[in-house]
mmCIF file of C-alpha atoms in Angstrom:
data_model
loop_
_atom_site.group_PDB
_atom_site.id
_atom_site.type_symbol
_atom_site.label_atom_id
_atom_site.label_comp_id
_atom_site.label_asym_id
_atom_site.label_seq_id
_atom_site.Cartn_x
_atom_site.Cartn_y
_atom_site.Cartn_z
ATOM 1 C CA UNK A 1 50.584 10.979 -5.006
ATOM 2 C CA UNK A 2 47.987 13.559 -3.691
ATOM 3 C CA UNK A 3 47.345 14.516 -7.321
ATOM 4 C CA UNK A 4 46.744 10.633 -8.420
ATOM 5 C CA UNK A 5 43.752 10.345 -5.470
ATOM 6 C CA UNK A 6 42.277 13.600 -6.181
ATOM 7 C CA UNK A 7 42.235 12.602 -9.875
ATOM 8 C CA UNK A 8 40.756 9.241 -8.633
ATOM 9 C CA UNK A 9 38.077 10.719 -6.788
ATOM 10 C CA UNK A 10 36.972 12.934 -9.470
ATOM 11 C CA UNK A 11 36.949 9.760 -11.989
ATOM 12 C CA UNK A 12 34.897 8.276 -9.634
ATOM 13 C CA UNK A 13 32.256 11.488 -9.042
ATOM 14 C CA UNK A 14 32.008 11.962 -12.594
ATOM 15 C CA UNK A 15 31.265 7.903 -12.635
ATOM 16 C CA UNK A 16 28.120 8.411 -9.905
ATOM 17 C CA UNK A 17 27.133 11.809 -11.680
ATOM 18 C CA UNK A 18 26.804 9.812 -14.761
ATOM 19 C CA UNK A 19 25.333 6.604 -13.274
ATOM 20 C CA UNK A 20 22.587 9.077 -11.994
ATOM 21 C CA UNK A 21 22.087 10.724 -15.029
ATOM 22 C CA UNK A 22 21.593 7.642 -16.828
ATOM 23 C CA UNK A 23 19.158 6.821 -13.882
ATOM 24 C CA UNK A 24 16.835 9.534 -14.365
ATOM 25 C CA UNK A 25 16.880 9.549 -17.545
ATOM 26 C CA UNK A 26 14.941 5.725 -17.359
ATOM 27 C CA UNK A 27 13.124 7.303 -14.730
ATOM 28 C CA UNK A 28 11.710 9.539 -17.064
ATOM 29 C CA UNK A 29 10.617 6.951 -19.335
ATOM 30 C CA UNK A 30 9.031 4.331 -16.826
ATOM 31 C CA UNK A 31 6.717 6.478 -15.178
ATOM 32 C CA UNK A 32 5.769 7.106 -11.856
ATOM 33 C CA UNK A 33 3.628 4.542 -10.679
ATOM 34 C CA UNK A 34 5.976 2.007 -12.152
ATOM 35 C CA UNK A 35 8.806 3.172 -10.393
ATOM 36 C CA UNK A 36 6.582 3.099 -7.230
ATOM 37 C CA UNK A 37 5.771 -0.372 -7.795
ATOM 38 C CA UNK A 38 9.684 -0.831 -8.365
ATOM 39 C CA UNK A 39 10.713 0.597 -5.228
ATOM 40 C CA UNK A 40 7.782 -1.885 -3.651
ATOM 41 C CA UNK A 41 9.373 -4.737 -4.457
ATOM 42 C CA UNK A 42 13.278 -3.563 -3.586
ATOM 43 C CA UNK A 43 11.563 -2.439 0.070
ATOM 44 C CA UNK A 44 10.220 -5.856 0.475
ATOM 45 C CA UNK A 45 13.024 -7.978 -0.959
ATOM 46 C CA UNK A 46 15.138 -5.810 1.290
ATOM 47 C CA UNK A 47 12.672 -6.527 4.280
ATOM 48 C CA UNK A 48 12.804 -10.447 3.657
ATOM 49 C CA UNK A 49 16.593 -10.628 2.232
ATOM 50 C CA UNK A 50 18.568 -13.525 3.551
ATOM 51 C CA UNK A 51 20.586 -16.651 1.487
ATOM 52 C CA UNK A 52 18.124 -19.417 3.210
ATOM 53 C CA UNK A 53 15.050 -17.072 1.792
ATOM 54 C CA UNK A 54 16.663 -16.920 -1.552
ATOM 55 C CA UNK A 55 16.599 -20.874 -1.400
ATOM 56 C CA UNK A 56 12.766 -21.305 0.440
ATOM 57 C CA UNK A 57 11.412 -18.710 -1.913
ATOM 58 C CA UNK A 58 13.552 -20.271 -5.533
ATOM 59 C CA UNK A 59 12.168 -23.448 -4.117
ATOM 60 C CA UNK A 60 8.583 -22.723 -3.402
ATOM 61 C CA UNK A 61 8.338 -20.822 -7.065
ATOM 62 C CA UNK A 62 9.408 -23.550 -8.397
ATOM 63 C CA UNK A 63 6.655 -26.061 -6.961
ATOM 64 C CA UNK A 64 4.054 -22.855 -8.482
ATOM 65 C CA UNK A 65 5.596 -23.875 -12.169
ATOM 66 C CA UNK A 66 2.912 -25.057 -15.061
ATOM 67 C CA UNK A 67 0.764 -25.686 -11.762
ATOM 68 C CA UNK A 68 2.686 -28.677 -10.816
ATOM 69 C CA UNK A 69 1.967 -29.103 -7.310
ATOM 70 C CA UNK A 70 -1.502 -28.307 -7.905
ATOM 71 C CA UNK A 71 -2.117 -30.931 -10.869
ATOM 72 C CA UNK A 72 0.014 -33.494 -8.968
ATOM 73 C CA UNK A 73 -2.298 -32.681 -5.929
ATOM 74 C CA UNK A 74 -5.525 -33.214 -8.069
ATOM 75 C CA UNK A 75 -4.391 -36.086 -9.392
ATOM 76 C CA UNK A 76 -3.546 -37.857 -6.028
ATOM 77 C CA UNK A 77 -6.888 -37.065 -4.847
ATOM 78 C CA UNK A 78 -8.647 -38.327 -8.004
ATOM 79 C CA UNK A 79 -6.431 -42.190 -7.565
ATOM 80 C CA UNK A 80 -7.524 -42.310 -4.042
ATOM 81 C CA UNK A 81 -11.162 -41.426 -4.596
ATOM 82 C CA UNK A 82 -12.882 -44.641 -5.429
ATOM 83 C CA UNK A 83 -14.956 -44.408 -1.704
ATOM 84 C CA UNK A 84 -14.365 -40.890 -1.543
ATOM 85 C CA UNK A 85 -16.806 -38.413 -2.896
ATOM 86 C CA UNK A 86 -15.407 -35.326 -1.875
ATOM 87 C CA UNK A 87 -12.362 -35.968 -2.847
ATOM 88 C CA UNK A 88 -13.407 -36.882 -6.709
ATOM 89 C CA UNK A 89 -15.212 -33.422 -6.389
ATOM 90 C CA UNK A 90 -12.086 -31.646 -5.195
ATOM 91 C CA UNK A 91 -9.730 -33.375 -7.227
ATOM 92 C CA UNK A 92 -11.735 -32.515 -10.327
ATOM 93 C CA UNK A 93 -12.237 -28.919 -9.228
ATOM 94 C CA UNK A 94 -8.760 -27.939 -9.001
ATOM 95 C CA UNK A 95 -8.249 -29.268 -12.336
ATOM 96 C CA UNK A 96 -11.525 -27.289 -14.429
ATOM 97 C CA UNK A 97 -9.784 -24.227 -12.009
ATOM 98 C CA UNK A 98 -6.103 -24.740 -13.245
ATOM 99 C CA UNK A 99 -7.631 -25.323 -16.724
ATOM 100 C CA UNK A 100 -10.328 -22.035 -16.791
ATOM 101 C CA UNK A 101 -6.964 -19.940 -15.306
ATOM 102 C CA UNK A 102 -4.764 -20.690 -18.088
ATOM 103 C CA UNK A 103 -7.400 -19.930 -20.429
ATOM 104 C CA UNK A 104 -8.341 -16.882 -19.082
ATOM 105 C CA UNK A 105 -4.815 -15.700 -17.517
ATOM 106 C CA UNK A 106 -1.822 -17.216 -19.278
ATOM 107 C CA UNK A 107 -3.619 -17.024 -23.203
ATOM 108 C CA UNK A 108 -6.006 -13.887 -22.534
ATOM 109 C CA UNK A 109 -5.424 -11.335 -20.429
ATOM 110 C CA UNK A 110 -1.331 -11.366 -20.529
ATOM 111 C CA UNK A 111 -1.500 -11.706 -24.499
ATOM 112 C CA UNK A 112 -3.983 -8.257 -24.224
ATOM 113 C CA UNK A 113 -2.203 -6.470 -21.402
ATOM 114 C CA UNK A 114 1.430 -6.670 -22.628
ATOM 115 C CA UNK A 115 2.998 -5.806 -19.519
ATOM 116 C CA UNK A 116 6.287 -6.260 -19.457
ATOM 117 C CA UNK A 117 8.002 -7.743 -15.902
ATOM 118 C CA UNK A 118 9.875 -5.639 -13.623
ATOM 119 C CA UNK A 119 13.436 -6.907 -15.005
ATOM 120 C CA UNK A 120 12.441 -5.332 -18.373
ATOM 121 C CA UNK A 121 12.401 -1.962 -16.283
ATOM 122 C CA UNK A 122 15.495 -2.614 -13.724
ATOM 123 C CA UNK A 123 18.399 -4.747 -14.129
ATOM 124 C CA UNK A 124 17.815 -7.033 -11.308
ATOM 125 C CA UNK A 125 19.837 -10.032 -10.812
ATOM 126 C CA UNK A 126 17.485 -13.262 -11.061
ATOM 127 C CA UNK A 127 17.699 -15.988 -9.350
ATOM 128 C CA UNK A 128 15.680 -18.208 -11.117
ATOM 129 C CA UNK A 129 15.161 -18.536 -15.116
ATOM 130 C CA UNK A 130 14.124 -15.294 -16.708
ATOM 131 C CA UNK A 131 10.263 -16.072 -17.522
ATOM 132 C CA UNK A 132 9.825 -15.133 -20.993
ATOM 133 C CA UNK A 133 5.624 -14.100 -20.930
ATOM 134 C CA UNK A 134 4.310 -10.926 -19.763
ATOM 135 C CA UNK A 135 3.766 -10.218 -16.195
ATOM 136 C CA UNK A 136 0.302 -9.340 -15.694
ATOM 137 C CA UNK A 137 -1.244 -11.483 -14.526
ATOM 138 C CA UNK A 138 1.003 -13.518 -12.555
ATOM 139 C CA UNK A 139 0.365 -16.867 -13.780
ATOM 140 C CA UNK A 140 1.647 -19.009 -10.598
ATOM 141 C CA UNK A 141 -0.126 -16.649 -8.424
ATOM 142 C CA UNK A 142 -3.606 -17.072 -10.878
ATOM 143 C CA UNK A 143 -3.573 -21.038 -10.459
ATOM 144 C CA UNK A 144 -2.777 -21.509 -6.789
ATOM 145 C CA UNK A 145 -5.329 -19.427 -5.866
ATOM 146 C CA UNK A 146 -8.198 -21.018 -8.092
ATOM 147 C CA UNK A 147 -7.183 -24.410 -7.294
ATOM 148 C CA UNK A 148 -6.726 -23.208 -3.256
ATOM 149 C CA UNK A 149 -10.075 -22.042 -3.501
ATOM 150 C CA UNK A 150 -11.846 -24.741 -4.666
ATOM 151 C CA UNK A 151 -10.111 -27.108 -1.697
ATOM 152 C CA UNK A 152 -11.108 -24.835 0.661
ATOM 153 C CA UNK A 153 -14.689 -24.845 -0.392
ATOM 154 C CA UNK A 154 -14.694 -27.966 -0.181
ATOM 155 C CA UNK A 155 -12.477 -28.612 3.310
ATOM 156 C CA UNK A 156 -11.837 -25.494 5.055
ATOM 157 C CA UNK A 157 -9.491 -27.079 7.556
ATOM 158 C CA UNK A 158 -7.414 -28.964 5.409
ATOM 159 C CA UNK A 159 -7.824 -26.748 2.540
ATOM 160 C CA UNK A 160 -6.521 -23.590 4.716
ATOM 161 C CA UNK A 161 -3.464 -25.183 4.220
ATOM 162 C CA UNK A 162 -3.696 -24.774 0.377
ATOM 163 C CA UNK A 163 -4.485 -21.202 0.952
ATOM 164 C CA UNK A 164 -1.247 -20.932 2.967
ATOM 165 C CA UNK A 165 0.979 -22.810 0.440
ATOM 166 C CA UNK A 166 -0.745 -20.393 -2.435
ATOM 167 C CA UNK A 167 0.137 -17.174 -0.499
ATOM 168 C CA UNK A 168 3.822 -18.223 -0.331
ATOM 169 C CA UNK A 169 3.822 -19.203 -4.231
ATOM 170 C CA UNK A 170 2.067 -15.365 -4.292
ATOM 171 C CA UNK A 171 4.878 -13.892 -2.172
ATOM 172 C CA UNK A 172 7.990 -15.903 -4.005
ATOM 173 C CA UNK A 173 6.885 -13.992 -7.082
ATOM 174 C CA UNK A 174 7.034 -10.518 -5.540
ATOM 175 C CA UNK A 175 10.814 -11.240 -3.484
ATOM 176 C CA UNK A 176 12.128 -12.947 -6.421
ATOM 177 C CA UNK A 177 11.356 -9.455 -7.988
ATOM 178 C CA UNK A 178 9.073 -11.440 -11.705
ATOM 179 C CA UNK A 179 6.074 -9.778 -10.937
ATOM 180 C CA UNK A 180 5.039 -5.868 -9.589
ATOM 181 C CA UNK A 181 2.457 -6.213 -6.078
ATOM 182 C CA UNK A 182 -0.310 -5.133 -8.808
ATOM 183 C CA UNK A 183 0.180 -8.250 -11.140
ATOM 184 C CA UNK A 184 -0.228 -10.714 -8.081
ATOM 185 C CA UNK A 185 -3.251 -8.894 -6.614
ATOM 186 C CA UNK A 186 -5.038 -9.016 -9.145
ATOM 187 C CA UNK A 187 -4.150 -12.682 -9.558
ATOM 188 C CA UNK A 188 -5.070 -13.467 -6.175
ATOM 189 C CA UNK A 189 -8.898 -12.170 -6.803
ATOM 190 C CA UNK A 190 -9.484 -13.483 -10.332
ATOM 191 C CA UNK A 191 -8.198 -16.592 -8.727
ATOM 192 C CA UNK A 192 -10.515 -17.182 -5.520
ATOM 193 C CA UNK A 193 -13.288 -16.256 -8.853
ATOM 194 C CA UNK A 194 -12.382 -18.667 -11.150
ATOM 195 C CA UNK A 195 -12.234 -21.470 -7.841
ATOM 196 C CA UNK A 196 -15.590 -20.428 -6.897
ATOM 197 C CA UNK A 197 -16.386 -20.670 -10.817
ATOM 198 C CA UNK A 198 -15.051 -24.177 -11.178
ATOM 199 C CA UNK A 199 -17.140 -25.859 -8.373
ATOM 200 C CA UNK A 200 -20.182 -24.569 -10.157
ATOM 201 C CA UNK A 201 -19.105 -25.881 -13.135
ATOM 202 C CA UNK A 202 -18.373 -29.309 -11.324
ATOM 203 C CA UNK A 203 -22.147 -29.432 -10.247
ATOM 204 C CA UNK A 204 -23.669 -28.812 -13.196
ATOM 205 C CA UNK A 205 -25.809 -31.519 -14.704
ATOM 206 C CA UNK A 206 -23.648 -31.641 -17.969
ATOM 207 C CA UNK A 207 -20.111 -32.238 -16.016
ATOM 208 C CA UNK A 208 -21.621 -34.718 -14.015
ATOM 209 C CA UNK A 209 -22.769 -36.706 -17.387
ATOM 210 C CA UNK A 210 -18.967 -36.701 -18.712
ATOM 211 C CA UNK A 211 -17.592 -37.767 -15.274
ATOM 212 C CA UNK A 212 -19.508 -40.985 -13.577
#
């Protein structure tokens, strides 16, 4: 009997030594700073882990997808802007944003970057459906911020709100472990740009021609 558990307890050492092995041996091929980004995103999924986060952040991501609750938002504004000015201007704004950041983000930069997501590097267990573009940049975290940005500029108080609801989109993409910190930071800039951007666009003398 003694001679069956000290067998099993070898098996099972040999099974870690190996496990390890195998471990450093994809260590050795991802690189530093990708691990470091890796270990990032385990610390703060580990931070934030509980089952009603798993649900608030699968649910909030999934608002974030194609820009939904930011084209549905635009669109609201636009139906109920017949005596409404600013919202007309917001309304369009978040749309020329949403449109300049899948130009720029989703069909540029990811299609010349190539990065691969942090699944491709570590076999984490998804909770939503595997996203099948490149990481960088994070595509969600591009178009809340762009179309955030242009409602604040144009309502601070009610458009603080937007920024808000874009930071959580930001942070659903990090704990549900589809982007690395580095893909959504660099989303979060271009994105306040490309807001900024689209509300000069809006007031140019040519966009007001094709819209009144």
């Amino acid at each position: 009997m003694k001679r069956i558990i000290v067998n099993q307890e070898q098996i099972a050492k040999q099974g870690q030594q190996l496990a390890q092995q195998a471990q450093n041996e994809v260590d050795k091929h991802v690189g530093k700073y990708c691990l470091l980004e890796l270990k990032n995103l385990d610390r703060l999924h580990d931070f934030l882990y509980s089952p009603i986060m798993d649900k608030v952040m699968v649910t909030v991501t999934s608002t974030g997808n194609l820009g939904l609750i930011w084209i549905f938002t635009a669109l609201i504004l636009l139906l109920s802007s017949r005596y409404n000015d600013e919202r007309s201007r917001i309304g369009y704004g978040m749309l020329i944003a949403l449109l300049l950041s899948i130009t720029i983000g989703n069909l540029l930069i990811k299609n010349i970057a190539k990065r691969n997501r942090p699944f491709f590097h570590k076999n984490y267990k998804l909770l939503i459906k595997q996203p099948w573009d490149y990481s960088f940049p994070s595509g969600h975290t591009l178009a809340s911020f762009a179309a955030a940005t242009v409602f604040f500029y144009m309502n601070p108080d009610i458009g603080l709100l937007a920024v808000v609801y874009a930071f959580l989109i930001a942070l659903s993409r990090l704990y549900l472990r589809v982007h690395f910190f580095t893909d959504v930071f660099f989303s979060m800039i271009l994105g306040v740009g490309l807001g900024v951007f689209a509300m000069a666009i809006y007031d140019t003398h040519l966009f007001g021609l094709l819209f009144t």
